Coordinates of C-alpha atoms in Angstrom, one line a residue:
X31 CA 3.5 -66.4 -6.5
X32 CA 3.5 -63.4 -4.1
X33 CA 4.5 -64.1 -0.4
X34 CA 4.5 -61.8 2.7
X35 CA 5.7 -61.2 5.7
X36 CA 6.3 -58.1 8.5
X37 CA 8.7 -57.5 11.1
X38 CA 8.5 -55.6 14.1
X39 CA 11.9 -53.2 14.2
X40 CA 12.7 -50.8 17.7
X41 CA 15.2 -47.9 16.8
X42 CA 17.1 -46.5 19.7
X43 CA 17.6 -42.8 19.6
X44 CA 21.3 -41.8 20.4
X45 CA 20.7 -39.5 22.4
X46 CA 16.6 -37.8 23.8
X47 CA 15.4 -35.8 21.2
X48 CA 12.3 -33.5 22.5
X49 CA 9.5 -32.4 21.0
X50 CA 6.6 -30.8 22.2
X51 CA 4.8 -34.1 22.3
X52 CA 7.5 -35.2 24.5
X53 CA 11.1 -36.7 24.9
X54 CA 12.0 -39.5 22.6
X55 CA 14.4 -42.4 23.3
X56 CA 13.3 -45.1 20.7
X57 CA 10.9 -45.6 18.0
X58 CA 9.0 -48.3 16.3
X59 CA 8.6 -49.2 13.2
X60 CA 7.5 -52.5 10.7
X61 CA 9.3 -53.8 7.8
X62 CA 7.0 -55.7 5.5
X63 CA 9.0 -57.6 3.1
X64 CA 7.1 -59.5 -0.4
X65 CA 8.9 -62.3 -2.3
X66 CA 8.3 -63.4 -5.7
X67 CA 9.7 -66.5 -6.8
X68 CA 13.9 -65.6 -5.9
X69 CA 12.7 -61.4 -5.8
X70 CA 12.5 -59.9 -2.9
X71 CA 10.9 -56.3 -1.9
X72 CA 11.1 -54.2 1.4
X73 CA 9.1 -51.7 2.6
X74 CA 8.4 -49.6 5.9
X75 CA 5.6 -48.8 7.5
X76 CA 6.4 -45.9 9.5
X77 CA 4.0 -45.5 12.4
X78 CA 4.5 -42.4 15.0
X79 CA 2.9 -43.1 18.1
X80 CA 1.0 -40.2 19.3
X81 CA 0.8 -38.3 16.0
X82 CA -0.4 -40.9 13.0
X83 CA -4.0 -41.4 12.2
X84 CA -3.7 -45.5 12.3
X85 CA -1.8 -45.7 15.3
X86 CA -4.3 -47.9 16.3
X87 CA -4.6 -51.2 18.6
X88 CA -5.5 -53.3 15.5
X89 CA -2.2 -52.0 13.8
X90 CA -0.3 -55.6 13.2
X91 CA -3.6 -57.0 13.2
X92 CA -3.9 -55.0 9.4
X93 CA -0.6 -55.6 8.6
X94 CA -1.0 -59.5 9.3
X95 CA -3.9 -59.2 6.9
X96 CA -2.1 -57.0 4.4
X97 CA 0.7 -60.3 4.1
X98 CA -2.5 -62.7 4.1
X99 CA -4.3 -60.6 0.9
X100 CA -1.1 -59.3 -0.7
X101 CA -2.3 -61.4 -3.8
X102 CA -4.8 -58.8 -4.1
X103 CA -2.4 -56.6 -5.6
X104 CA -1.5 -52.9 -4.6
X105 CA -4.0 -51.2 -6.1
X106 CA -6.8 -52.6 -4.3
X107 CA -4.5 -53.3 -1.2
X108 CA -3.9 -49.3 -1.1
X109 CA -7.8 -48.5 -1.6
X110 CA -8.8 -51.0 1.5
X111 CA -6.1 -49.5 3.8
X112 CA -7.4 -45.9 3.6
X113 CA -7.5 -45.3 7.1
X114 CA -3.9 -47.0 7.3
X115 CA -1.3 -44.2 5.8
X116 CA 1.9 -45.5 7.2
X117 CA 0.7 -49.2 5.6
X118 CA -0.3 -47.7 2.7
X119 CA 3.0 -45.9 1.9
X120 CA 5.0 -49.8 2.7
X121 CA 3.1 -51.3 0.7
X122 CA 3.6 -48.7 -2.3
X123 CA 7.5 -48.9 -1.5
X124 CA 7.4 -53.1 -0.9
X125 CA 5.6 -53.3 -4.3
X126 CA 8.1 -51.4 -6.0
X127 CA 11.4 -53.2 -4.3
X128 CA 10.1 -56.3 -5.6
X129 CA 9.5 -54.9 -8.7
X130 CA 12.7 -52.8 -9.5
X131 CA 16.3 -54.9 -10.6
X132 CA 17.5 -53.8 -7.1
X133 CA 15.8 -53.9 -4.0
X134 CA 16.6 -50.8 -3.1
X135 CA 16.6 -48.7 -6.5
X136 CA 13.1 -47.9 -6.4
X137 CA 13.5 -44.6 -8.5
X138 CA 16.7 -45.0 -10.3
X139 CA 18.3 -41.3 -11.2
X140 CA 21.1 -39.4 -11.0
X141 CA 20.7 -39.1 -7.5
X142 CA 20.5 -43.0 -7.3
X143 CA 24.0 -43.3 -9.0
X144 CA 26.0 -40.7 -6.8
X145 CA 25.8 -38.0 -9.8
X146 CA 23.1 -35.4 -7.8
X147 CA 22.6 -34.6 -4.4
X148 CA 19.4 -33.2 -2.3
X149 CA 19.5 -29.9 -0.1
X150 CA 18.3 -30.7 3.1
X151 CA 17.3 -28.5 6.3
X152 CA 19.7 -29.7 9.5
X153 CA 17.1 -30.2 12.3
X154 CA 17.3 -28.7 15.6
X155 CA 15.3 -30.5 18.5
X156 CA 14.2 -29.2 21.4
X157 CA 16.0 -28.9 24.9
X158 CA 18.1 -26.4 27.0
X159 CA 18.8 -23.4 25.3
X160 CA 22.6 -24.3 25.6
X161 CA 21.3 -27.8 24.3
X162 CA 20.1 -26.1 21.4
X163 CA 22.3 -23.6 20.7
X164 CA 25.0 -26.4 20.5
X165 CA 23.3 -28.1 17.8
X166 CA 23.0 -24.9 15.8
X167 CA 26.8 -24.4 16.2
X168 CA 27.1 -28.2 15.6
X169 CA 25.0 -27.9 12.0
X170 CA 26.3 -24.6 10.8
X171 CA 30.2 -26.5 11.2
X172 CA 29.0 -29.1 9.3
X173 CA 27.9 -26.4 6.3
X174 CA 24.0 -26.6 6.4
X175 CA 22.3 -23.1 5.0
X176 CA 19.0 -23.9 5.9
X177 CA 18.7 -24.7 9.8
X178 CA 15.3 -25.9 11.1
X179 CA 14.3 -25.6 15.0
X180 CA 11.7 -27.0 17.0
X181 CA 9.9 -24.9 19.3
X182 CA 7.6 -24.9 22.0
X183 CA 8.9 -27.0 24.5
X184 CA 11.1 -24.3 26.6
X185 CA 10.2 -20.3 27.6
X186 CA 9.1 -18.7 24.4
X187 CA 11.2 -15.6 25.2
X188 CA 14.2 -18.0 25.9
X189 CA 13.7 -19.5 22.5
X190 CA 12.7 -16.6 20.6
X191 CA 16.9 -14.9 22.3
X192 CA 18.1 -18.0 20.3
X193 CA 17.1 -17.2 17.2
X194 CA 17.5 -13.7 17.4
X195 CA 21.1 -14.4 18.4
X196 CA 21.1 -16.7 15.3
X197 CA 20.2 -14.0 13.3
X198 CA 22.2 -11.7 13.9
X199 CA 25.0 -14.0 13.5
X200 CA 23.8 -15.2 9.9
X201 CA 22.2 -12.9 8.4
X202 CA 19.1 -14.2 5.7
X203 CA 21.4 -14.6 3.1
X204 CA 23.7 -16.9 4.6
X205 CA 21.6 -19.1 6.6
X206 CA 17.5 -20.3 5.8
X207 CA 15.7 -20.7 9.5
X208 CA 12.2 -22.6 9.5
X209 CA 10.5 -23.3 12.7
X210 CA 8.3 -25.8 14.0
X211 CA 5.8 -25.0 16.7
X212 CA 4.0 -28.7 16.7
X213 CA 0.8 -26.6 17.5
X214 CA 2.4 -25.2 20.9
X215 CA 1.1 -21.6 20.4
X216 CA -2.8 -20.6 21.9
X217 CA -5.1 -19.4 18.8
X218 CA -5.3 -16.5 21.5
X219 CA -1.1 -15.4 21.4
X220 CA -0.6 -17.3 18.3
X221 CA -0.5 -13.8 15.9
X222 CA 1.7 -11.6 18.3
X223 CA 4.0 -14.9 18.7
X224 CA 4.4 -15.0 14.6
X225 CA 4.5 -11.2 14.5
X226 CA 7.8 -11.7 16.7
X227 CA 9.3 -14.2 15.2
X228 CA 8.8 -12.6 11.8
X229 CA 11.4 -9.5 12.6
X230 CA 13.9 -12.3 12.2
X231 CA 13.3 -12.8 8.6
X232 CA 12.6 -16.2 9.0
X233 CA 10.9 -18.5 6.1
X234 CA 8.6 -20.2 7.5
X235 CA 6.9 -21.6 10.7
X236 CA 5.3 -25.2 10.9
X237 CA 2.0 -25.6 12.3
X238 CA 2.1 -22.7 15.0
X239 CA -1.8 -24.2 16.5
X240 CA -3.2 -27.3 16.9
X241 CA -4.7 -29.3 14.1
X242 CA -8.2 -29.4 13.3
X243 CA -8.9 -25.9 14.2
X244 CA -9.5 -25.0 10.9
X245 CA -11.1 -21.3 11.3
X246 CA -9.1 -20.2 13.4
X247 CA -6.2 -21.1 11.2
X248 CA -7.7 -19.7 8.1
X249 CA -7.9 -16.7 10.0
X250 CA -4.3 -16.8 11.0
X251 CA -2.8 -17.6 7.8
X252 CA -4.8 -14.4 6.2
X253 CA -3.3 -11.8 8.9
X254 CA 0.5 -13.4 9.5
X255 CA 3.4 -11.4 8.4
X256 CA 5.3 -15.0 8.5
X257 CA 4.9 -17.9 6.2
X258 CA 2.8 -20.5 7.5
X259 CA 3.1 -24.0 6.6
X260 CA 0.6 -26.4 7.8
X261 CA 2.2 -30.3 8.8
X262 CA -0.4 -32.0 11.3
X263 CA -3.3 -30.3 9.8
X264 CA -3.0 -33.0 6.7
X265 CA -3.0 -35.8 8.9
X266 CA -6.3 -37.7 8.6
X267 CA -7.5 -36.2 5.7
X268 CA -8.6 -38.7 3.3
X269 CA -9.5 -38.0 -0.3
X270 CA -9.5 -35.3 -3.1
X271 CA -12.6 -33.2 -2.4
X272 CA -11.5 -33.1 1.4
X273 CA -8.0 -32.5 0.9
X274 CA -9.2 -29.5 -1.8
X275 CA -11.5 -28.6 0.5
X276 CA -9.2 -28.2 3.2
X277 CA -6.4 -26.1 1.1
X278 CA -9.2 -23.8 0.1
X279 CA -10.7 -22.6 3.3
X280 CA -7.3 -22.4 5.2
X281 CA -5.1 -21.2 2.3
X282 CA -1.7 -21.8 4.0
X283 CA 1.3 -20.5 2.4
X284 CA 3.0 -23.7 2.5
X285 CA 2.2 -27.5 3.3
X286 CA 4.4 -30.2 4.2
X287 CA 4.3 -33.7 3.3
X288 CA 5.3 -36.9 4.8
X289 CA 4.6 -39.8 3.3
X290 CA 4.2 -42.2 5.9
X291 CA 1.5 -39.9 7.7
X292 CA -0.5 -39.1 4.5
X293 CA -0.7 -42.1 2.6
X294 CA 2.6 -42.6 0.1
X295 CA 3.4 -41.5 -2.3
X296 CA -0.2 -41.6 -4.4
X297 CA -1.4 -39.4 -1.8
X298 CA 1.5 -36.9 -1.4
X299 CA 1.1 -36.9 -5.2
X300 CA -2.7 -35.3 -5.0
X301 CA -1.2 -33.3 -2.0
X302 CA 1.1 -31.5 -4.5
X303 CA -1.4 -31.3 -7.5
X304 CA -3.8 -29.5 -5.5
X305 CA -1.3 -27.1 -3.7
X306 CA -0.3 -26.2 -7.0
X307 CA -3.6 -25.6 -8.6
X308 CA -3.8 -23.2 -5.6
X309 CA -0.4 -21.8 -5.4
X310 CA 0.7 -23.2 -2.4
X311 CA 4.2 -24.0 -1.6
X312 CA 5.7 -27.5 -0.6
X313 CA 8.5 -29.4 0.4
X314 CA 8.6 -33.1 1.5
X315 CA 9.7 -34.3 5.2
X316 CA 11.0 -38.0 6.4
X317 CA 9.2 -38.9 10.0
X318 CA 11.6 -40.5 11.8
X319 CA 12.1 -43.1 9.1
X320 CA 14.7 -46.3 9.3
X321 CA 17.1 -46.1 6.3
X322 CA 14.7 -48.3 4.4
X323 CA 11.8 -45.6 4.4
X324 CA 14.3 -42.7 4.2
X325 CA 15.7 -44.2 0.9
X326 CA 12.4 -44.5 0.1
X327 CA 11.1 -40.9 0.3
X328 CA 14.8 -39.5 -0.7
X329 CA 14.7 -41.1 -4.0
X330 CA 10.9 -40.0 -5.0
X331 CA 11.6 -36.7 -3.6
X332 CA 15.0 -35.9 -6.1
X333 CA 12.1 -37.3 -9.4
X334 CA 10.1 -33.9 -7.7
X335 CA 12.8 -31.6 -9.6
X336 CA 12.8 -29.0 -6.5
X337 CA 15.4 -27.2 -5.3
X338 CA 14.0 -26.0 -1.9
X339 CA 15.7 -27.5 1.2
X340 CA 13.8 -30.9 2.1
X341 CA 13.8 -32.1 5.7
X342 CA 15.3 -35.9 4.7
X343 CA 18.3 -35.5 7.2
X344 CA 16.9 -37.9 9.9
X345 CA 19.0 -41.3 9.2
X346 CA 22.1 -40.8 11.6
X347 CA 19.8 -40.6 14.7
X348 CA 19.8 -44.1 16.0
X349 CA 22.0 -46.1 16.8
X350 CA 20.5 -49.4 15.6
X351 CA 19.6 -47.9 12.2
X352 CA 20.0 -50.0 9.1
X353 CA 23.8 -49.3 7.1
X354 CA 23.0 -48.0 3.5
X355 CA 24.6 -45.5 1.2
X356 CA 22.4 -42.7 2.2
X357 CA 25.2 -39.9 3.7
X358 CA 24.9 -36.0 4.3
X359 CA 27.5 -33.7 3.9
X360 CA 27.1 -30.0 3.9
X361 CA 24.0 -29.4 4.2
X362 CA 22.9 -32.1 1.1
X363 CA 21.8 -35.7 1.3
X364 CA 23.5 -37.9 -1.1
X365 CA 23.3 -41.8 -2.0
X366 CA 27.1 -43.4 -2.0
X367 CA 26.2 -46.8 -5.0
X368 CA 29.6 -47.7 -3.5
X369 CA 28.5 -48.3 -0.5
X370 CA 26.4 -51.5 0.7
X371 CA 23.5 -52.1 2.1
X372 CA 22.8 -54.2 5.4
X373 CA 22.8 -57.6 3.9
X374 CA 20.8 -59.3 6.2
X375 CA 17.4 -56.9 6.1
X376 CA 15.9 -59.7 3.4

């Protein structure tokens, strides 16, 4: 008989990591756990505050009703929590813990037995430009090729130096450089701002406007000499014929997809079908996971078969995090079976 529960679990942030929401110094996030008979299943519910559709004041409110109905199954659990992604994807992960001869081993693979590893972006958050340009130096020691940088939250000039220095440095061959704008540029500089940054041969930039300004960013996407990739813009957007309809009129040339904020992995799923149908680009991003959900995304990310730099890199941020065999080392995320998991989580 199927039996669940949630807990409430704060990570602490080693050090502030800014965005241009804002400075972060911990994180919540809910661990549902199902048992059946001696088996036992984890998942996690990754909400963001601020930035995910169902951060909502009836949150635990669901989740207590998700562990009161969770003999519904989680096929009719996931299609009465539309409106509650981050729930959606622990259930779909919880489901599949209690299913799987492991816990943990929700996708078993080569990457699941140390054999494979993932390439991964190494992120850079925002701050001082010496704060920044430390963690650049910091991540190109440690061997990343693909360098990621969060923008927005200091003088555009000041940050656009940095990456020019950057450049010049590393030329495209040797180092990948995305940016994320979290929507910080005005639809009325946005195209000069991108016009800019793409004399740095850079690869891409993350949601350069605001969400939900969806002709203006059709418009954008059309006339930009760098790749656009929209990352917000999916949030909220429930079902086929709106997700298709979405991808059509804006046409990006890349989306990006977290599973927490879009529904799992069911709904990432559809994300990909239809940005293939239209020749869009993807690549799949953790948000601010616990080890549980990064495990999670990391091994049904490797069963993808791509061999573009993910952005799965986020598990040694907190101190308070939960020990596992996830590692990174230059520049790849790998999975250690050597190495044990945090016995007490179940």
């Amino acid at each position: 008989m199927l039996k669940a529960s949630y807990k409430k679990y704060t990570l602490q942030f080693k050090r502030p990591s800014g965005t241009s929401r804002g400075i972060l110094t911990q994180k919540e996030t809910y661990f549902l756990f199902i048992s059946n008979g001696e088996k036992k299943g984890v998942g996690e519910c990754g909400l963001l505050k601020g930035l995910s559709v169902d951060d909502r004041p009836d949150y635990e409110q669901k989740l207590q009703w998700v562990c009161e109905n969770i003999h519904l199954g989680k096929e009719q659990l996931l299609t009465q929590l539309i409106e509650f992604p981050s729930i959606q994807f622990g259930v779909e992960q919880a489901f599949l813990s209690v299913e799987s001869k492991n816990w943990y081993q929700l996708y078993p693979s080569e990457f699941t037995i140390g054999r494979d590893l993932i390439p991964i972006n190494g992120l850079i958050w925002m701050g001082t430009a010496d704060f920044m340009k430390s963690q650049i130096r910091e991540k190109i020691q440690q061997g990343f090729r693909c360098i990621k940088m969060k923008i927005g939250a200091i003088d555009f000039e000041q940050e656009y130096q940095i990456l020019k220095r950057l450049r010049t440095e590393f030329p495209v061959e040797d180092i990948e450089i995305r940016v994320d704008a979290n929507g910080a540029f005005s639809p009325q500089d946005a195209l000069e701002k991108l016009k800019q940054l793409a004399d740095l041969e850079l690869h891409s930039i993350e949601q350069p406007i605001k969400a939900k300004q969806s002709e203006i960013m059709a418009k954008l996407c059309e006339q930009t000499p760098l790749p656009i990739a929209l990352d917000e813009e999916l949030i909220g957007v429930f079902g086929y014929e709106s997700r298709k309809q979405l991808l059509e009129q804006i046409n990006p040339q890349y989306i990006i997809l977290k599973p927490s904020l879009v529904g799992g992995y069911k709904s990432s799923e559809e994300w990909i079908r239809l940005s293939n149908e239209c020749k869009i680009g993807w690549w799949i991003t953790s948000a601010l996971e616990s080890n549980i959900g990064l495990n999670a995304i990391a091994q049904w990310t490797y069963t993808l078969n791509t061999e573009m730099p993910q952005g799965l890199g986020t598990g040694a941020l907190y101190t308070n995090n939960i020990s596992s065999p996830l590692f990174v080392s230059s520049g790849f995320l790998g999975y250690d079976p050597e190495r044990s998991w945090e016995v007490n989580i179940l």
